[in-house]
Short mmCIF file of C-alpha atoms and ligand atoms in Angstrom, two decimals:
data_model
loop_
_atom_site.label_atom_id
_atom_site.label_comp_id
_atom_site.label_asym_id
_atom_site.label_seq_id
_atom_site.Cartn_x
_atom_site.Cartn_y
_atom_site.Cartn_z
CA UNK D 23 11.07 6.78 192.66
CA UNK D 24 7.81 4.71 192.79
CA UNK D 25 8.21 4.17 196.03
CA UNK D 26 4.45 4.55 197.08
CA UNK D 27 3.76 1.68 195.08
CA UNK D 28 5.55 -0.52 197.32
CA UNK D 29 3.96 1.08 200.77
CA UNK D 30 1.65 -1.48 202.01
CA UNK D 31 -1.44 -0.40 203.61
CA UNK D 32 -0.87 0.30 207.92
CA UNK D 33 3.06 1.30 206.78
CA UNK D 34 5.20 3.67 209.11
CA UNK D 35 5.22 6.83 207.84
CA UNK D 36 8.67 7.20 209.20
CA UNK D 37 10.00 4.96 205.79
CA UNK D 38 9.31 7.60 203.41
CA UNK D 39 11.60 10.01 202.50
CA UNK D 40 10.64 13.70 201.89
CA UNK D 41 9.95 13.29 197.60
CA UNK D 42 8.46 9.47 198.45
CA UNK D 43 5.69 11.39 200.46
CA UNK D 44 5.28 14.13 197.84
CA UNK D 45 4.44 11.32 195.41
CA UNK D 46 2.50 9.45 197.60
CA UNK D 47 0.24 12.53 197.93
CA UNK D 48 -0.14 13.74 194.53
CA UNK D 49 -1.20 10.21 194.07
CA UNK D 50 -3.98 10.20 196.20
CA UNK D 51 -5.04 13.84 194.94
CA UNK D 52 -3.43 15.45 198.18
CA UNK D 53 -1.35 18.72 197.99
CA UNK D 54 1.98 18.05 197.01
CA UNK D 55 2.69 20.95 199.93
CA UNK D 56 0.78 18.09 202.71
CA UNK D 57 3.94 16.32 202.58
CA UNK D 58 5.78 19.31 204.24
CA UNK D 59 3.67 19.72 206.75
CA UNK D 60 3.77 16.86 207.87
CA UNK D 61 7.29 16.75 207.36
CA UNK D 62 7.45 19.82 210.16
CA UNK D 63 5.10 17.72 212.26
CA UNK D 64 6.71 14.14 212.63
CA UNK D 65 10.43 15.46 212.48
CA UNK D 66 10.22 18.97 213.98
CA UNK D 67 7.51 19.08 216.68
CA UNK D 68 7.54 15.27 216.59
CA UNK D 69 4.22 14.49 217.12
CA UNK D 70 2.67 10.79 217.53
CA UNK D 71 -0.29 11.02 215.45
CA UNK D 72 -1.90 12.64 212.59
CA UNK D 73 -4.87 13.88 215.09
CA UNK D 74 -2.31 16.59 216.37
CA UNK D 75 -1.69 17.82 212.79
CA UNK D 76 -3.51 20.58 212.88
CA UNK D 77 -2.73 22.68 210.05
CA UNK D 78 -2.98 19.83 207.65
CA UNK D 79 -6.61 19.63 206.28
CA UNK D 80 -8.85 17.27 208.06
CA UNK D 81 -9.54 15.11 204.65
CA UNK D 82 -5.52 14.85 203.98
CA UNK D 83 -5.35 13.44 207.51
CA UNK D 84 -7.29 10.76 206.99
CA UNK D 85 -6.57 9.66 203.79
CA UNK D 86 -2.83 9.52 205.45
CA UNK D 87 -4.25 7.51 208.67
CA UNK D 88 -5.86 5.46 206.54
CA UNK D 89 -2.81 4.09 204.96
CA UNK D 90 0.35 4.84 207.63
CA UNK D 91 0.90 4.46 211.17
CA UNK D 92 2.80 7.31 213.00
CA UNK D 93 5.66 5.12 214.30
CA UNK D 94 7.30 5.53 217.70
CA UNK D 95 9.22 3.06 219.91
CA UNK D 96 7.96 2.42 223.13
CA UNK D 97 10.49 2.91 225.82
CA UNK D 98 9.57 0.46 228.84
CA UNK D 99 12.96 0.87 230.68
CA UNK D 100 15.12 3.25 231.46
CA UNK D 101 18.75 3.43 233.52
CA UNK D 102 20.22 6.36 234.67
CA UNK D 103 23.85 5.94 235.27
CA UNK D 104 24.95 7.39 238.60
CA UNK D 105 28.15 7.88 237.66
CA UNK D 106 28.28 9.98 234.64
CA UNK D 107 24.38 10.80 233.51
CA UNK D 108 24.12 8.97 230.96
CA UNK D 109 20.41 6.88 230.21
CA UNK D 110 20.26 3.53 228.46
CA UNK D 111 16.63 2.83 226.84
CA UNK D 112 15.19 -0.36 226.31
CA UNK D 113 12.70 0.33 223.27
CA UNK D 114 10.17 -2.14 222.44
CA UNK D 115 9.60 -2.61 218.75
CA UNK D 116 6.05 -3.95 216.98
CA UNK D 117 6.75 -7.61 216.84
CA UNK D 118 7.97 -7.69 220.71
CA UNK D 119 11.68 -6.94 220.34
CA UNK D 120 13.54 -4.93 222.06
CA UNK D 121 16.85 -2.61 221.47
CA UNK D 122 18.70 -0.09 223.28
CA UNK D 123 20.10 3.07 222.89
CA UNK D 124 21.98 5.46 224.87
CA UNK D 125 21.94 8.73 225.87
CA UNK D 126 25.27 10.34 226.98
CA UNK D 127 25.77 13.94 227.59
CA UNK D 128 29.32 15.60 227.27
CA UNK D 129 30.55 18.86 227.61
CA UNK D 130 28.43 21.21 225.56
CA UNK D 131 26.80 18.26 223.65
CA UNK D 132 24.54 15.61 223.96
CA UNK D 133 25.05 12.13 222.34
CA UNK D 134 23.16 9.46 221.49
CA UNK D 135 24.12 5.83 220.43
CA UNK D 136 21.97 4.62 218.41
CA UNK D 137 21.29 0.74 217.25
CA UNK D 138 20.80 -0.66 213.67
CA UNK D 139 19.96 -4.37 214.03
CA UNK D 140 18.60 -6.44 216.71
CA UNK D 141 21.87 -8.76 217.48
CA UNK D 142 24.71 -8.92 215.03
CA UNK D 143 26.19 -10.73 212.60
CA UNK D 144 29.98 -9.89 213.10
CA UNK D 145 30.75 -12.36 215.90
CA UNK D 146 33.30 -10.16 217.29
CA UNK D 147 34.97 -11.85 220.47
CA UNK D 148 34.82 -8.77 222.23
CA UNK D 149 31.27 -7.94 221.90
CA UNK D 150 28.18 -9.15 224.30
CA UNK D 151 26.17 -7.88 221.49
CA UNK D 152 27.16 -10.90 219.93
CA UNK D 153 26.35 -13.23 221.77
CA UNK D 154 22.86 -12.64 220.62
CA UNK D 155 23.41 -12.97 217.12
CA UNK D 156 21.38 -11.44 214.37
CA UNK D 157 17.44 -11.66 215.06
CA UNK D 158 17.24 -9.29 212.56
CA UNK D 159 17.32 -5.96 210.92
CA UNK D 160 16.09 -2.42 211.99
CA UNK D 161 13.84 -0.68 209.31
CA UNK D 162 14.93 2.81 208.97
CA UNK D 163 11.52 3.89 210.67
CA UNK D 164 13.00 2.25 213.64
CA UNK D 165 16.27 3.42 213.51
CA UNK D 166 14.77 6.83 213.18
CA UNK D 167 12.19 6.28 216.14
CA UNK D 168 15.27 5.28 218.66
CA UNK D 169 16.22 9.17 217.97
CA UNK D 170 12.72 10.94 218.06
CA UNK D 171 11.90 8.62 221.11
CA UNK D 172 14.83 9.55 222.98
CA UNK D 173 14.90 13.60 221.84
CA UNK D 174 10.70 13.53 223.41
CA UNK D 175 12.25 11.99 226.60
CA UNK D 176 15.26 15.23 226.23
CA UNK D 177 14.78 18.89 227.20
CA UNK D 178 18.19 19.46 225.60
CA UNK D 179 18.48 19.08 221.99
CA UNK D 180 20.40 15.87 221.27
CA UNK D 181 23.28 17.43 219.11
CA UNK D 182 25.18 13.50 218.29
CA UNK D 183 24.38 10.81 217.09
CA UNK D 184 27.02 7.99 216.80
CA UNK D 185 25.54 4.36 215.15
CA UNK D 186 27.13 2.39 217.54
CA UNK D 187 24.56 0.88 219.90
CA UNK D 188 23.43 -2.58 218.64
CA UNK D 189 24.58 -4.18 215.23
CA UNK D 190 26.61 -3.68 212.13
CA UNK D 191 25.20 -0.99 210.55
CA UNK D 192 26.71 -1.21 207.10
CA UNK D 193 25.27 -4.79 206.71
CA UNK D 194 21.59 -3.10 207.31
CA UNK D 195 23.16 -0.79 204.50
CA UNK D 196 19.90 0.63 202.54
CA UNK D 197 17.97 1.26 205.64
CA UNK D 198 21.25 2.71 207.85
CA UNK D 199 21.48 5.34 204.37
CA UNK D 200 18.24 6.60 204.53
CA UNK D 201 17.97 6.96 208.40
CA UNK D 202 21.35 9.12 208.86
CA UNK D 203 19.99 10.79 205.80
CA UNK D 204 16.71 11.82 207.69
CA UNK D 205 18.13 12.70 210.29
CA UNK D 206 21.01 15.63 208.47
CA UNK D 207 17.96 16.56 205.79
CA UNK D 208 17.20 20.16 206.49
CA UNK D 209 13.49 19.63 206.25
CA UNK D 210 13.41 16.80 208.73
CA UNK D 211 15.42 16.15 211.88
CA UNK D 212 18.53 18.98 210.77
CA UNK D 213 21.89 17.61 212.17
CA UNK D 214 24.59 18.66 211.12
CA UNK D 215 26.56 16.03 208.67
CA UNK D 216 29.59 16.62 210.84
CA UNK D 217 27.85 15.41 214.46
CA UNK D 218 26.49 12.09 212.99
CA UNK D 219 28.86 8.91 212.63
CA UNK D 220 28.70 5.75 211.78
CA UNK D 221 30.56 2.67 212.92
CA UNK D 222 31.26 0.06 211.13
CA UNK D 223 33.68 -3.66 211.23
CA UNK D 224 34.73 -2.78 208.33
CA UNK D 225 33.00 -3.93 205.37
CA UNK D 226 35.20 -2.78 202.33
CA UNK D 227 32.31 -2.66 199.70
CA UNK D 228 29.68 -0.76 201.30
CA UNK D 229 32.45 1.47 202.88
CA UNK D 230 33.15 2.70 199.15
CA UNK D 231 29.59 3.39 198.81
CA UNK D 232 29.06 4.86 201.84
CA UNK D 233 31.43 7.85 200.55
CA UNK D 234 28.96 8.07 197.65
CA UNK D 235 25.43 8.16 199.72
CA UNK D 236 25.98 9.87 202.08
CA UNK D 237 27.90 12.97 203.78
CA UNK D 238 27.74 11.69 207.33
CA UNK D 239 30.99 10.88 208.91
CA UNK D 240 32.57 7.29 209.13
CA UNK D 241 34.68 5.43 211.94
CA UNK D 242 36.56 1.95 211.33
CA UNK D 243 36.47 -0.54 214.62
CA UNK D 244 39.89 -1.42 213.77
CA UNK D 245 40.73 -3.05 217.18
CA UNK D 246 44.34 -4.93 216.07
CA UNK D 247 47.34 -3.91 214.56
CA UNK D 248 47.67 -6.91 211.72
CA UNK D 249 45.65 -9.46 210.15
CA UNK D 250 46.37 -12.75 212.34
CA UNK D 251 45.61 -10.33 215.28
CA UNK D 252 42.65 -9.20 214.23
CA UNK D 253 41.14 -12.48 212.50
CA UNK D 254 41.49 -13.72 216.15
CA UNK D 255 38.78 -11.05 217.45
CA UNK D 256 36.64 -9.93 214.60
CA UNK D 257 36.01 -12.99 212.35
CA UNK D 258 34.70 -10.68 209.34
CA UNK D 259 38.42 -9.92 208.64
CA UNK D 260 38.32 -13.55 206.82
CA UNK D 261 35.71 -12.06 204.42
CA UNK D 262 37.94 -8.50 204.24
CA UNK D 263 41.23 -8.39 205.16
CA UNK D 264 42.94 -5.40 206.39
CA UNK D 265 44.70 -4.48 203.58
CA UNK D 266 41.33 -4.39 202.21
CA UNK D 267 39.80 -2.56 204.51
CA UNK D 268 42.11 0.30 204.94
CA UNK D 269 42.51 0.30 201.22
CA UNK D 270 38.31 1.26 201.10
CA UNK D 271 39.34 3.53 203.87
CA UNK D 272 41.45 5.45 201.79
CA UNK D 273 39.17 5.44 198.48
CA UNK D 274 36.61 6.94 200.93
CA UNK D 275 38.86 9.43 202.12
CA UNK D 276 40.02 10.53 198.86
CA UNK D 277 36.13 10.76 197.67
CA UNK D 278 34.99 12.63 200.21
CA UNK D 279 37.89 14.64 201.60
CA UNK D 280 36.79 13.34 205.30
CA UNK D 281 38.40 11.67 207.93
CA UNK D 282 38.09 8.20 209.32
CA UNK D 283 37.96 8.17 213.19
CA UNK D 284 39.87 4.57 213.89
CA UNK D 285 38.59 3.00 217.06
CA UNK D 286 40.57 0.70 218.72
CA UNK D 287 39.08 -1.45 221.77
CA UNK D 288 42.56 -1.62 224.20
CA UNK D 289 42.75 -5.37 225.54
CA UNK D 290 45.25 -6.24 228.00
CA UNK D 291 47.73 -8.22 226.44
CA UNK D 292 46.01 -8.49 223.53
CA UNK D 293 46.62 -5.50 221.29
CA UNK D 294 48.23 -3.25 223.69
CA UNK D 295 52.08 -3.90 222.89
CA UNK D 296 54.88 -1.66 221.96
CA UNK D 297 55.02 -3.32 218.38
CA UNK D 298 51.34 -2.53 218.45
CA UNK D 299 52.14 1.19 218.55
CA UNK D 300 54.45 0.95 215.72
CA UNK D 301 51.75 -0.89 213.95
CA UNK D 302 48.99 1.32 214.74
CA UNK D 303 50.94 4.65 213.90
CA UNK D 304 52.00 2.76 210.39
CA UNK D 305 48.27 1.97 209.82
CA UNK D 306 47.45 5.61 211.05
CA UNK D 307 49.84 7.23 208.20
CA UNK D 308 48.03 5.73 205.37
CA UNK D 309 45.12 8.09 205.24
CA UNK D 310 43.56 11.08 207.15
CA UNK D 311 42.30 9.66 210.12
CA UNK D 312 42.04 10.37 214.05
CA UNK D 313 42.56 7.86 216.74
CA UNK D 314 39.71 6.58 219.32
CA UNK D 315 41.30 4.81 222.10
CA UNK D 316 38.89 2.88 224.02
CA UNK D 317 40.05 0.89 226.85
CA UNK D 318 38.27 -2.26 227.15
CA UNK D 319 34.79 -2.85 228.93
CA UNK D 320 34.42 -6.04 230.46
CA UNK D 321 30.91 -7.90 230.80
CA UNK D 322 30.16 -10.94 232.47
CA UNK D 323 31.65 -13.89 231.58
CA UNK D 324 33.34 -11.52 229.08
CA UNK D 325 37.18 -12.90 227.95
CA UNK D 326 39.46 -10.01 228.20
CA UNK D 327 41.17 -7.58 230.53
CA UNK D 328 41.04 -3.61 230.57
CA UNK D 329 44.76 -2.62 230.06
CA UNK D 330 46.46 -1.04 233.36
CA UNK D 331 45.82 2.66 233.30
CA UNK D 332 49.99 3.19 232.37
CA UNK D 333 49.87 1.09 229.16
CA UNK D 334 46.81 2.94 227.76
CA UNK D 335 48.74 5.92 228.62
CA UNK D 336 51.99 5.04 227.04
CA UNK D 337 50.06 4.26 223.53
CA UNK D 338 48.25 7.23 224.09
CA UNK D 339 51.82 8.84 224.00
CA UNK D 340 53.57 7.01 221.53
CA UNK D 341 50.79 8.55 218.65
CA UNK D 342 50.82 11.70 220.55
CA UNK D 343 54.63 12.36 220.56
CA UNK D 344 54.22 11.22 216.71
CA UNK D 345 51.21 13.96 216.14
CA UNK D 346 48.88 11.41 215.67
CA UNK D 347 45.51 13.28 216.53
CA UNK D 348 44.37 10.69 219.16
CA UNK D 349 41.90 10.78 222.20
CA UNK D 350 41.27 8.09 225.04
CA UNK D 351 37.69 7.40 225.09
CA UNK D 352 36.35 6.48 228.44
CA UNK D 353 33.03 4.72 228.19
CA UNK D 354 29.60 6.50 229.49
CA UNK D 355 27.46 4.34 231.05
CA UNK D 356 29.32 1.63 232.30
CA UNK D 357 27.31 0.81 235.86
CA UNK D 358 24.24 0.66 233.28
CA UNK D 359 25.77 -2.25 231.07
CA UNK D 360 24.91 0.66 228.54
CA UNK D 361 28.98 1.21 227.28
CA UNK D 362 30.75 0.12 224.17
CA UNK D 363 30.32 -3.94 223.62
CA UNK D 364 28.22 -4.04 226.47
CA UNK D 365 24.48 -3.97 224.26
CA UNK D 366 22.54 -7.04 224.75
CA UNK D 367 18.58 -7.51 225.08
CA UNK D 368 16.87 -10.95 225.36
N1 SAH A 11 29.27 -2.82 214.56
C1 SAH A 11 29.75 -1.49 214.67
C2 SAH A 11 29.06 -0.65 215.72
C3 SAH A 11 28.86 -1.25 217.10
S1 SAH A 11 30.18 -1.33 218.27
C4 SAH A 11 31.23 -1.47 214.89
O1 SAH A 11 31.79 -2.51 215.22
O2 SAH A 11 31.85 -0.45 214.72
C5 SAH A 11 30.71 0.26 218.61
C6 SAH A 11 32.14 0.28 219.16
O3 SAH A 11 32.27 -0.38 220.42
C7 SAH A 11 33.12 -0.39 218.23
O4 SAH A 11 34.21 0.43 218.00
C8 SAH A 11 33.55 -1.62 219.00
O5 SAH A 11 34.83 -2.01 218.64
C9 SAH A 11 33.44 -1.14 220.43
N2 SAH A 11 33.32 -2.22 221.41
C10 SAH A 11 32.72 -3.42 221.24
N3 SAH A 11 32.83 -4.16 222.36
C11 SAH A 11 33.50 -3.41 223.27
C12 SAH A 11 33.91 -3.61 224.62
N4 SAH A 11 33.62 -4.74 225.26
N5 SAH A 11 34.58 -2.61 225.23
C13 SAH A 11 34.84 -1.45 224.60
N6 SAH A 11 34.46 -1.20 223.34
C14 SAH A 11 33.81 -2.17 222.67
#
């Protein structure tokens, strides 16, 4: 890995992984050791400069400020929900942008939803995030900063992340990869595999890979029942059709002996009928999965309905009665604009 080749001058430190830095170092006739420390510094005690390094030897720390920033997001808003506690940031980015994550806490854990691109590409109907379309991709410094940003903000130790906040993460695949894998690396951030998760449309060839790079666990926005259904709300199902899709699905679940958590955004009318059920529970057979049921959010000017409160519950009950492992999720943050589909900066 000659990665230090490529790291122009002024370059976040944030990019390089743990045996990028060690090269880097031994490079520049630093201790190979230097890049632990400062490992312990930027991950652990997450520090915002190399000043505050202390046990890292005053000529190492300027060589390194020399060449790297110490990246962090700047937070200029925050929203506390007054309903459940959860906190949507707006972080400001170097060139002006801005994205948002949020911070939900649950029983016994706290979450945060964390965004890979600024906009998406995806175009799914449901989705103000779309509306913005893709400005353009987060580096994995900046994926990485939403997290330490937040955890500074935190006295509790953020336990979750889930990569569902703005943008299709497996289409910002290399950058996505090396984030998650920061943040479950036992010498930088130290989640668990298990308590990080990303999201994804479904994109059938990085979903195979994904199984491969990383041990981090993977959900499918599945969000219809067959392919004319779901061609009608997420376009990218014209690029991979279902059967392709839950085909990957399977490969990855074979590979990696994990399950895929299926989300599936309830729309009145839409995808909530009873041959829906039968659809869904044939879908849910083919592979070890469990079952996300979120009912819809609405946004303004948004097209579809939340589902009565009785027809979520009888789906809920059709896959329950059938041991389907399946859970309505009720969206944090919704008096925020900071819930599921409802991600949008200017
Ligand atoms: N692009 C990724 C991650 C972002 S969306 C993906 O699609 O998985 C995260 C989740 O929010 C997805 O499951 C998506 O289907 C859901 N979602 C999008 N818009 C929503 C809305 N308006 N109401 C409820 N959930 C929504």
């Amino acid at each position: 890995m000659l990665l230090w080749l490529w790291v122009c001058p002024m370059d976040d430190i944030l990019e390089l992984g743990l045996i990028d830095l060690e090269t880097w170092c031994l490079a520049r006739g630093l201790k190979k050791f230097t890049a632990t420390q400062v490992f312990q510094w930027l991950y652990q005690k997450k520090v915002t400069s190399f000043a505050e390094m202390t046990n890292v030897a005053k000529q190492a720390r300027a060589v390194l400020s020399e060449h790297f920033i110490v990246g962090h997001l700047e937070i200029t808003e925050r929203y506390h929900s007054t309903q459940d506690g959860s906190t949507k940031f707006l972080m400001k980015l170097v060139d002006g942008r801005t994205v948002e994550s949020v911070l939900m806490p649950q029983k016994g854990r706290l979450t945060l939803c964390v965004s890979s691109q600024v906009g998406c590409a995806m175009g799914c109907t449901f989705c103000k995030t779309a509306e913005m379309k893709l400005v353009r991709n987060l580096t994995t410094a900046e994926i990485l900063g939403q997290l330490i940003g937040a955890q500074r903000e935190s006295e509790q130790r953020i336990s979750n992340v889930v990569m569902m906040g703005m943008g299709e993460p497996l289409h910002n695949y290399e950058a996505v990869i090396q984030a998650v894998n920061r943040m479950t690396d036992p010498k930088a951030l130290q989640m668990s595999n298990r308590k990080v998760t990303v999201s994804t449309v479904g994109l059938a060839p990085e979903i195979e890979r994904f199984g491969l790079d990383t041990r981090v666990k993977l959900a499918l926005s599945l969000n219809a029942t067959h392919e004319a259904g779901r061609l009608e709300v997420m376009p990218v199902t014209r690029k991979y059709p279902l059967d392709e899709v839950l085909a990957a699905c399977k490969k990855y679940t074979t590979l990696t002996k994990h399950r895929v958590t299926l989300e599936y955004v309830m729309m009145a009318g839409v995808n909530d009928t009873p041959e829906d059920h039968k659809r869904l529970a044939r879908i849910a057979s083919v592979f070890p999965c469990k079952i996300n049921l979120i009912p819809y959010n609405p946004f303004p000017g948004s097209p579809y309905q939340r589902p009565a409160e009785s027809s979520i519950m009888d789906f809920h009950k059709y896959l329950a009665d059938r041991h389907f492992q399946v859970n309505i999720r009720y969206s944090k943050g919704l008096d925020i604009m900071g819930a599921c589909g409802q991600l949008a900066t200017r």
